[in-house]
XYZ file of C-alpha atoms in Angstrom:
586
model
C -68.029 -54.853 179.690
C -65.629 -52.047 180.371
C -65.244 -50.386 183.859
C -62.664 -47.956 185.453
C -60.842 -49.643 188.098
C -57.880 -48.947 190.376
C -55.033 -51.424 189.932
C -56.204 -53.081 193.638
C -59.646 -53.284 192.139
C -58.487 -55.033 188.770
C -56.342 -57.386 190.631
C -59.352 -58.448 193.099
C -61.555 -58.729 189.671
C -58.751 -60.727 188.143
C -58.266 -63.277 190.983
C -62.349 -63.683 190.574
C -62.041 -64.382 186.801
C -59.216 -66.704 187.416
C -61.104 -69.098 189.630
C -59.357 -68.243 192.822
C -61.006 -69.810 195.890
C -58.944 -68.777 198.665
C -57.620 -65.258 199.759
C -55.791 -63.779 202.983
C -53.971 -60.615 203.946
C -52.711 -58.455 206.577
C -53.752 -54.803 205.598
C -50.925 -52.395 204.739
C -50.542 -49.426 202.477
C -50.877 -49.720 199.299
C -52.211 -53.442 199.392
C -55.150 -53.174 201.399
C -57.876 -52.431 199.014
C -57.013 -55.462 197.300
C -58.591 -58.066 199.819
C -61.150 -55.545 200.653
C -62.426 -55.621 196.922
C -61.673 -59.561 196.978
C -64.413 -60.044 199.930
C -66.939 -58.454 197.569
C -66.815 -61.879 195.528
C -68.213 -64.422 197.453
C -67.163 -67.162 195.506
C -63.510 -66.523 197.012
C -63.150 -67.307 200.995
C -61.158 -64.123 202.059
C -59.812 -63.199 205.620
C -57.729 -61.024 207.367
C -55.049 -62.839 209.154
C -53.140 -61.725 212.081
C -50.133 -61.001 210.410
C -48.356 -61.458 206.842
C -46.692 -64.787 207.930
C -50.045 -66.591 208.772
C -51.679 -65.183 205.718
C -49.129 -66.692 203.626
C -49.196 -69.963 205.497
C -52.538 -70.075 205.088
C -52.413 -69.653 201.331
C -49.725 -71.944 201.291
C -52.042 -74.746 202.926
C -54.629 -73.632 200.527
C -52.773 -73.965 197.576
C -51.201 -77.457 198.499
C -54.930 -78.607 198.980
C -55.510 -77.654 195.510
C -57.041 -74.177 195.518
C -56.299 -71.234 193.633
C -55.133 -68.724 196.214
C -54.005 -64.948 196.364
C -52.182 -63.687 199.313
C -51.668 -59.901 199.523
C -49.230 -57.646 201.681
C -47.425 -54.440 201.552
C -43.568 -54.791 200.754
C -42.387 -54.955 204.362
C -45.172 -57.472 204.920
C -43.063 -59.832 203.100
C -40.422 -59.474 205.500
C -42.753 -61.009 208.179
C -43.874 -63.628 205.734
C -40.359 -64.265 204.403
C -40.028 -67.715 206.286
C -42.961 -69.501 204.609
C -41.947 -67.565 201.197
C -38.735 -69.416 200.814
C -39.803 -72.629 201.502
C -43.124 -72.937 199.543
C -40.700 -72.242 196.694
C -39.215 -75.512 197.104
C -42.729 -77.192 197.896
C -44.432 -75.681 194.852
C -48.188 -75.671 194.601
C -51.028 -77.803 193.549
C -53.543 -75.043 193.075
C -51.732 -71.722 191.969
C -50.188 -69.320 194.440
C -50.078 -65.725 194.000
C -48.291 -63.503 196.300
C -48.968 -59.790 196.028
C -46.182 -57.592 196.942
C -47.227 -53.979 197.199
C -44.182 -51.955 197.047
C -43.965 -48.127 198.185
C -41.216 -46.245 196.361
C -41.308 -42.788 198.186
C -42.295 -44.143 201.347
C -45.570 -42.217 201.722
C -46.618 -44.298 204.500
C -44.016 -46.672 205.356
C -40.761 -47.119 207.338
C -38.309 -48.066 204.393
C -38.323 -48.122 200.636
C -37.029 -51.725 200.316
C -37.166 -52.983 196.883
C -39.013 -56.371 196.823
C -37.907 -57.336 193.109
C -34.817 -58.514 194.965
C -36.936 -61.134 196.858
C -37.730 -62.977 193.710
C -34.290 -64.359 192.676
C -33.538 -64.621 196.580
C -36.306 -66.967 197.028
C -36.635 -68.445 193.578
C -40.113 -67.405 192.830
C -41.547 -66.348 189.633
C -42.131 -62.614 189.666
C -44.366 -60.736 187.437
C -45.203 -56.977 187.128
C -48.148 -55.164 185.446
C -47.862 -51.643 184.473
C -51.485 -50.458 184.383
C -54.944 -51.737 185.796
C -55.891 -53.712 182.744
C -52.647 -55.625 183.353
C -53.422 -56.039 186.825
C -56.498 -58.202 185.783
C -54.845 -59.784 182.953
C -51.437 -60.870 184.554
C -53.242 -62.071 187.754
C -54.956 -64.527 185.490
C -51.867 -65.555 183.805
C -50.045 -65.760 187.319
C -52.342 -68.482 188.271
C -51.687 -70.445 185.103
C -48.043 -69.943 185.405
C -47.937 -70.741 189.048
C -49.550 -74.477 188.027
C -47.763 -74.923 185.027
C -44.193 -74.306 186.503
C -45.225 -75.560 190.146
C -44.063 -72.398 191.424
C -45.454 -69.682 193.486
C -45.850 -66.275 191.722
C -44.802 -62.940 193.364
C -46.790 -60.283 191.673
C -45.272 -56.901 192.680
C -46.895 -53.803 192.196
C -46.131 -50.435 193.516
C -48.480 -47.384 194.543
C -48.928 -45.893 191.678
C -50.045 -49.097 189.936
C -52.279 -49.897 193.014
C -54.164 -46.499 193.174
C -54.001 -45.349 189.806
C -57.536 -45.959 187.808
C -57.712 -47.159 184.449
C -60.235 -48.728 181.887
C -60.432 -52.518 182.047
C -62.278 -54.971 180.230
C -64.170 -57.663 182.272
C -64.848 -61.149 181.836
C -66.716 -63.962 183.208
C -65.201 -66.087 186.195
C -63.518 -69.332 184.858
C -64.584 -72.035 187.258
C -61.635 -74.275 187.602
C -62.610 -75.551 191.142
C -60.424 -77.181 193.462
C -57.819 -79.620 192.769
C -57.577 -83.046 193.940
C -55.368 -83.035 196.780
C -52.788 -86.167 197.071
C -50.403 -86.842 199.987
C -46.826 -86.304 198.811
C -44.631 -85.970 201.750
C -41.311 -85.924 199.690
C -43.023 -82.529 198.027
C -44.868 -80.917 200.849
C -43.007 -81.731 203.904
C -39.356 -80.104 203.838
C -37.386 -82.072 205.976
C -33.639 -81.865 204.805
C -33.759 -84.982 202.882
C -36.643 -83.830 200.930
C -35.815 -80.372 200.881
C -32.116 -81.148 199.362
C -34.423 -82.860 196.399
C -36.593 -80.305 195.824
C -33.975 -77.641 195.580
C -33.012 -79.538 192.323
C -36.396 -79.821 191.045
C -36.745 -76.104 191.641
C -33.670 -75.167 189.617
C -35.129 -77.392 186.778
C -38.300 -75.649 187.180
C -36.663 -72.304 186.984
C -34.901 -73.380 183.627
C -38.188 -73.991 182.430
C -39.457 -70.802 183.196
C -36.498 -68.926 182.051
C -37.175 -70.388 178.615
C -40.778 -69.245 178.738
C -39.935 -65.923 180.111
C -37.977 -65.474 176.733
C -40.972 -66.123 174.768
C -44.007 -65.116 176.437
C -46.278 -62.541 175.781
C -45.860 -60.675 179.194
C -42.351 -59.659 177.860
C -42.426 -58.027 174.463
C -40.590 -55.363 172.210
C -42.188 -52.114 170.906
C -40.064 -51.000 168.137
C -39.908 -47.106 167.004
C -36.587 -45.349 166.331
C -33.854 -47.616 166.944
C -31.572 -44.930 168.003
C -32.476 -45.200 171.840
C -33.701 -48.822 173.333
C -35.470 -48.444 176.603
C -35.851 -51.711 178.936
C -38.216 -51.071 181.747
C -41.331 -52.692 183.684
C -44.244 -51.715 186.182
C -45.183 -47.986 186.257
C -41.688 -46.975 184.627
C -42.963 -48.328 181.369
C -45.719 -45.661 181.573
C -43.269 -42.612 182.442
C -40.940 -43.670 179.461
C -43.491 -43.672 176.909
C -44.613 -40.350 178.191
C -41.456 -38.880 177.838
C -40.004 -40.259 174.578
C -42.881 -41.726 172.767
C -41.996 -43.105 169.408
C -38.456 -41.578 169.904
C -37.376 -44.665 171.370
C -37.963 -48.400 171.226
C -39.063 -50.611 174.331
C -38.493 -53.739 175.829
C -41.366 -53.846 178.402
C -40.811 -56.425 180.971
C -43.935 -58.279 182.495
C -42.185 -61.475 183.627
C -39.287 -60.289 185.468
C -38.057 -63.296 187.026
C -36.503 -65.351 185.507
C -35.270 -62.571 183.557
C -35.424 -62.925 179.694
C -31.725 -63.130 178.788
C -31.963 -64.098 175.026
C -34.857 -61.375 174.453
C -32.809 -58.920 176.092
C -29.694 -59.689 173.870
C -31.997 -59.655 170.612
C -33.557 -56.010 171.774
C -29.975 -54.722 172.290
C -28.733 -55.951 169.212
C -31.564 -53.936 167.490
C -30.811 -50.478 169.176
C -27.915 -48.398 169.182
C -28.084 -47.357 172.874
C -29.841 -48.816 175.783
C -31.459 -46.911 179.000
C -32.848 -48.932 181.862
C -35.697 -47.036 183.360
C -36.799 -48.402 186.690
C -37.439 -47.143 190.449
C -35.214 -47.705 193.354
C -32.557 -50.611 192.823
C -30.721 -51.217 189.729
C -32.526 -54.896 189.363
C -33.002 -54.769 185.892
C -30.034 -52.887 184.927
C -27.455 -55.098 186.970
C -28.752 -58.001 185.110
C -28.113 -56.299 181.708
C -24.787 -55.048 182.711
C -23.962 -58.626 183.731
C -24.875 -60.115 180.246
C -22.129 -57.288 178.746
C -24.499 -55.151 177.518
C -23.644 -51.531 178.044
C -26.474 -49.285 179.086
C -27.122 -45.959 181.094
C -29.326 -46.398 184.389
C -28.391 -45.464 188.013
C -25.714 -42.978 186.512
C -28.622 -40.740 185.902
C -31.328 -42.006 188.171
C -31.522 -42.034 191.814
C -32.099 -45.247 193.669
C -34.210 -42.940 196.314
C -37.978 -42.091 195.644
C -40.343 -42.769 192.795
C -39.761 -41.724 189.213
C -41.964 -39.618 186.932
C -41.852 -38.077 183.643
C -40.412 -34.776 184.792
C -37.611 -36.645 186.377
C -36.619 -38.738 183.207
C -36.647 -35.753 181.032
C -34.290 -33.826 183.435
C -32.025 -37.322 183.660
C -31.989 -38.104 180.061
C -32.791 -35.000 177.815
C -31.552 -32.405 179.977
C -34.729 -30.802 179.775
C -35.773 -29.148 183.098
C -39.862 -28.040 182.608
C -40.059 -26.994 186.461
C -41.869 -29.094 189.322
C -45.080 -29.193 187.307
C -48.286 -27.563 187.052
C -48.149 -23.846 189.069
C -51.109 -23.081 191.084
C -52.207 -19.731 192.571
C -53.582 -21.417 195.983
C -50.982 -22.570 198.641
C -52.016 -25.560 200.588
C -51.936 -24.915 204.524
C -49.118 -27.071 206.119
C -50.710 -30.097 207.992
C -48.225 -31.620 209.843
C -49.108 -35.394 210.913
C -50.747 -35.635 214.540
C -53.435 -37.583 216.089
C -57.009 -36.922 215.138
C -59.412 -34.690 217.130
C -60.898 -36.802 219.731
C -58.224 -39.763 219.164
C -58.352 -41.975 222.415
C -54.557 -42.520 222.023
C -54.164 -38.885 222.774
C -55.043 -39.605 226.704
C -52.494 -42.057 227.406
C -49.696 -40.417 225.622
C -50.559 -37.055 227.417
C -50.226 -38.985 230.805
C -47.030 -40.527 229.608
C -45.451 -37.336 228.609
C -45.492 -36.363 232.036
C -42.758 -38.720 232.996
C -39.566 -37.042 231.123
C -37.209 -39.696 231.960
C -39.510 -42.519 230.517
C -38.010 -44.286 227.371
C -40.731 -45.578 224.909
C -40.580 -47.962 222.356
C -43.153 -47.086 219.640
C -44.817 -49.080 216.869
C -46.336 -49.004 213.323
C -49.621 -47.191 213.416
C -51.569 -44.285 214.581
C -49.911 -44.396 217.888
C -46.498 -43.875 216.033
C -47.935 -40.077 215.973
C -47.337 -40.055 219.954
C -43.732 -38.973 218.974
C -45.034 -35.730 217.479
C -44.919 -32.224 219.594
C -46.207 -31.517 221.853
C -46.803 -34.960 223.103
C -43.243 -36.033 222.319
C -43.697 -39.571 223.613
C -41.634 -42.201 221.628
C -37.875 -42.822 221.361
C -37.700 -45.585 218.795
C -40.087 -47.060 215.996
C -38.558 -49.999 214.090
C -41.442 -52.508 212.709
C -44.640 -54.098 213.522
C -44.389 -55.998 217.118
C -41.016 -53.955 217.939
C -42.970 -51.824 220.110
C -42.574 -54.688 222.732
C -39.537 -56.501 221.809
C -37.484 -53.443 221.222
C -38.344 -52.343 224.737
C -37.076 -55.513 226.072
C -33.951 -54.933 224.297
C -33.831 -51.241 225.717
C -34.260 -52.422 229.279
C -31.641 -55.137 228.759
C -28.862 -52.438 227.619
C -29.852 -50.192 230.678
C -29.427 -52.990 233.233
C -26.497 -54.076 231.690
C -25.255 -50.556 231.822
C -26.516 -49.804 235.346
C -28.557 -47.111 233.983
C -31.962 -46.929 235.978
C -34.630 -46.126 233.289
C -38.248 -47.116 232.907
C -39.166 -48.421 229.611
C -42.643 -48.679 228.021
C -43.301 -50.377 224.687
C -46.349 -49.472 222.916
C -48.544 -51.389 220.189
C -52.121 -51.229 219.162
C -54.767 -53.856 219.413
C -54.201 -55.158 215.664
C -50.434 -55.025 216.047
C -50.801 -56.999 219.573
C -52.484 -59.859 217.355
C -50.098 -59.415 214.592
C -46.696 -59.879 216.467
C -47.291 -58.027 219.643
C -48.177 -61.126 221.494
C -44.460 -62.942 221.113
C -43.014 -59.939 222.801
C -45.222 -60.061 225.488
C -44.354 -63.442 225.925
C -40.766 -62.846 225.805
C -41.102 -60.056 228.571
C -42.810 -62.502 231.064
C -40.544 -65.416 230.213
C -37.270 -63.525 230.627
C -38.607 -61.514 233.561
C -38.058 -58.107 232.086
C -39.484 -55.239 234.034
C -40.951 -53.139 231.381
C -44.747 -51.948 230.941
C -46.495 -53.201 227.909
C -49.046 -50.751 226.718
C -51.737 -51.911 224.599
C -54.085 -49.203 222.837
C -57.218 -51.104 222.081
C -59.275 -48.854 219.744
C -61.120 -51.775 218.428
C -60.065 -51.581 214.544
C -57.049 -51.805 212.418
C -57.244 -47.703 212.278
C -54.304 -46.180 210.251
C -54.985 -48.677 207.067
C -58.377 -47.640 206.918
C -60.648 -49.449 209.530
C -60.247 -53.237 208.987
C -61.555 -55.752 211.231
C -58.818 -57.714 213.480
C -59.295 -60.731 216.022
C -60.471 -58.384 218.655
C -63.531 -56.550 216.661
C -65.724 -59.445 216.460
C -66.185 -59.507 212.844
C -64.586 -60.928 209.772
C -63.602 -59.764 206.536
C -66.566 -61.110 204.937
C -68.811 -59.484 207.565
C -69.725 -62.487 209.664
C -70.153 -62.074 213.484
C -67.077 -64.220 215.223
C -65.412 -64.454 218.762
C -64.018 -61.422 220.206
C -60.517 -62.301 221.500
C -60.110 -60.607 224.651
C -56.770 -59.013 225.169
C -56.780 -58.740 228.810
C -57.596 -62.649 229.035
C -54.693 -63.219 226.478
C -52.432 -61.074 228.417
C -53.278 -62.830 231.575
C -52.848 -66.471 230.056
C -49.399 -65.367 228.788
C -48.435 -64.895 232.412
C -48.930 -61.398 233.381
C -49.956 -61.476 237.279
C -53.575 -60.199 237.844
C -52.246 -57.318 239.881
C -50.157 -56.200 237.206
C -52.836 -55.601 234.600
C -54.531 -52.334 234.440
C -57.378 -51.275 232.122
C -58.029 -47.880 231.576
C -60.480 -45.601 229.521
C -58.253 -43.136 228.044
C -60.824 -40.374 227.941
C -60.748 -40.460 231.870
C -57.538 -38.529 232.337
C -57.461 -39.096 236.232
C -57.813 -42.812 235.742
C -55.201 -42.992 232.919
C -52.658 -41.145 234.975
C -53.128 -43.445 237.976
C -52.800 -46.524 235.572
C -49.510 -44.730 234.026
C -48.189 -44.202 237.525
C -48.940 -47.683 238.562
C -47.017 -49.070 235.467
C -44.070 -46.677 236.172
C -43.567 -47.700 239.612
C -44.078 -51.586 238.819
C -40.739 -53.736 239.025
C -42.280 -56.866 237.257
C -43.699 -57.037 233.657
C -46.671 -54.844 233.683
C -49.370 -54.360 231.268
C -51.584 -51.255 230.789
C -54.464 -51.525 228.295
C -56.475 -48.664 227.088
C -59.975 -49.564 225.726
C -62.063 -46.790 223.676
C -63.266 -47.084 220.339
C -61.166 -45.023 217.490
C -63.030 -41.823 217.163
C -63.410 -41.979 213.130
C -65.233 -45.325 213.527
C -68.593 -44.830 211.746
C -70.812 -45.720 214.432
C -68.616 -43.401 217.158
C -68.914 -40.489 214.927
C -72.675 -40.967 214.748
C -73.142 -41.243 218.606
C -70.673 -38.326 219.364
C -72.008 -36.245 216.477
C -73.673 -33.473 218.607
C -70.984 -33.421 221.447
C -68.478 -30.777 221.476
C -66.332 -28.526 223.965
C -66.292 -24.769 223.905
C -64.286 -22.297 225.475
C -65.788 -19.893 228.041
C -63.717 -16.804 227.097
C -64.639 -15.111 230.286
C -63.197 -17.735 232.611
C -60.108 -18.400 230.090
C -56.494 -17.186 231.835
C -54.878 -17.978 228.585
C -52.436 -20.443 230.196
C -52.590 -22.439 227.132
C -52.625 -25.839 228.860
C -55.262 -27.001 226.357
C -52.698 -26.663 223.761
C -50.293 -29.196 225.169
C -52.569 -32.363 224.470
C -52.003 -31.642 220.756
C -55.630 -31.664 219.752
C -56.126 -30.312 216.308
C -59.426 -29.024 217.043
C -57.996 -26.489 219.401
C -56.446 -23.312 218.067
C -54.884 -19.935 219.308
C -56.240 -16.960 217.135
C -55.629 -13.312 218.028
C -54.756 -14.217 221.884
C -57.846 -16.353 222.365
C -58.323 -20.440 222.581
C -60.641 -21.650 220.366
C -62.280 -24.889 219.980
C -63.191 -26.055 216.033
C -66.685 -27.559 216.714
C -66.651 -29.412 213.418
C -63.487 -31.273 214.466
C -64.412 -31.571 218.103
C -65.996 -34.893 219.270
C -66.488 -33.801 223.047
C -63.667 -36.246 224.491
C -63.183 -33.590 227.263
C -59.550 -34.091 227.273
C -58.981 -30.367 227.146
C -61.631 -29.901 229.945
C -59.814 -32.133 232.243
C -56.333 -30.309 231.622
C -58.217 -26.724 232.345
C -57.653 -25.491 235.695
C -60.047 -22.776 235.711
C -63.072 -24.684 234.623
C -63.105 -22.442 231.421
C -63.635 -25.302 229.049
C -67.423 -26.753 229.031
C -68.953 -29.656 227.355
C -71.878 -29.176 225.245
C -74.302 -31.326 223.145
C -75.542 -33.636 225.868
């Protein structure tokens, strides 16, 4: 049976066909849809974990227990999971362990452009890179076999264009491999120093065997055409190279990219006149080729920044400039990023924006958009969890410099469970007088509405315990009188909460509770609600524009509210001093 699938769908299907029985992940673009599709296969016990480190530790335990296991995350997620990632390489596996690293050249929705291929030699794990959806399926199945045969975890490295592009995939039946028998082996699975030193030697021996395999396996192959130019490439870069050079060049297509196939590269180089290395971001392959003493052209003509495409390759290697692409007559309207109409985060950011001396440490998620004008509330954004912990650092610096500034740290509910809790504990333990703001919108919103420990549902759709954020906060040591919970749609109560937080002299937590405006049930419930402007009363003061709602516009001198976008949150109504905005539809 053949089916058109995205790379992420094909990875999930491949895991199913390979007999995978356990899967875990934390959502993050471009990897999110992998676990969402795995969850459709009830033969695989799949879960959202609070963060990537937990997901990988669940995966390590499952693999040691004998289950073929898949763990998925975006590239920066592997930083969170780096601690167990390095050690599980020493321990090896029982059931196969495949760790998906979904990289994002071009940074469409990430805070950096790190090239996670460099993790493979650093952590000493096998690395496999597919070039299309069919390879996503086939290579995942091969990855489980390699993991078990060579007793190493496999890093399955994909990029945005592989994850989200669609291609024809041939489906097969699931191979029921069951769960391998677990046998206690503390020398292998308990990494105290004496055991780790011995396991490091074993790991190097396994990598030697894997290196020999890399030179002869079908994942690395030569495609010989004209031999004037030989191109060494992997991943989506292979597709771009084929589109530009076709049969004008020969190719060494690499699918198993750590350990690199040294003998195969030498053999290929001997067959062609000139070598091009085509790869996105860092010169991972190029450095290896040059270290072998083989002359090649790569980053001299290709940038380490951003994604590649055929246009860039033609311009770099053929000196052909075909223009930027297709010309279209229609100009798309500019759409700067902003909080959605009806977003509950708007109320708290608006209230915070009134304190011009406030320093705010933001985090990764929808609430990053609090830094966008006209709200302008956010000074720093680093990584998940740093909303709290960087706020602690900022306050420490101000204290040491005798600077009297109030610091707020902001995270969402999912981020709180991901890695915000530890920052909260640090603030309490070290008595740092900051305000920790938790924006609880009852979902992991920016990645597409995934469940989290606070939503009451698992990835597999089961009803589960709701972890009460307020109770956790108090259990971590925040005093009862230093916790305030507000509905951010109630602007007056939110203002009072922010004022109390601003004046607090001890660690203080402000929680906003209001579900994301885009949750299906919320949209249905509020579909008939909206606000409108009574033009006869409107004084054109433009205060309503200062909440930054995309549903409110100024056209020909009049303030207008787009009924199709508005959900009747009434924030605009609450900031209007002339009662010129009314709510309708109730």
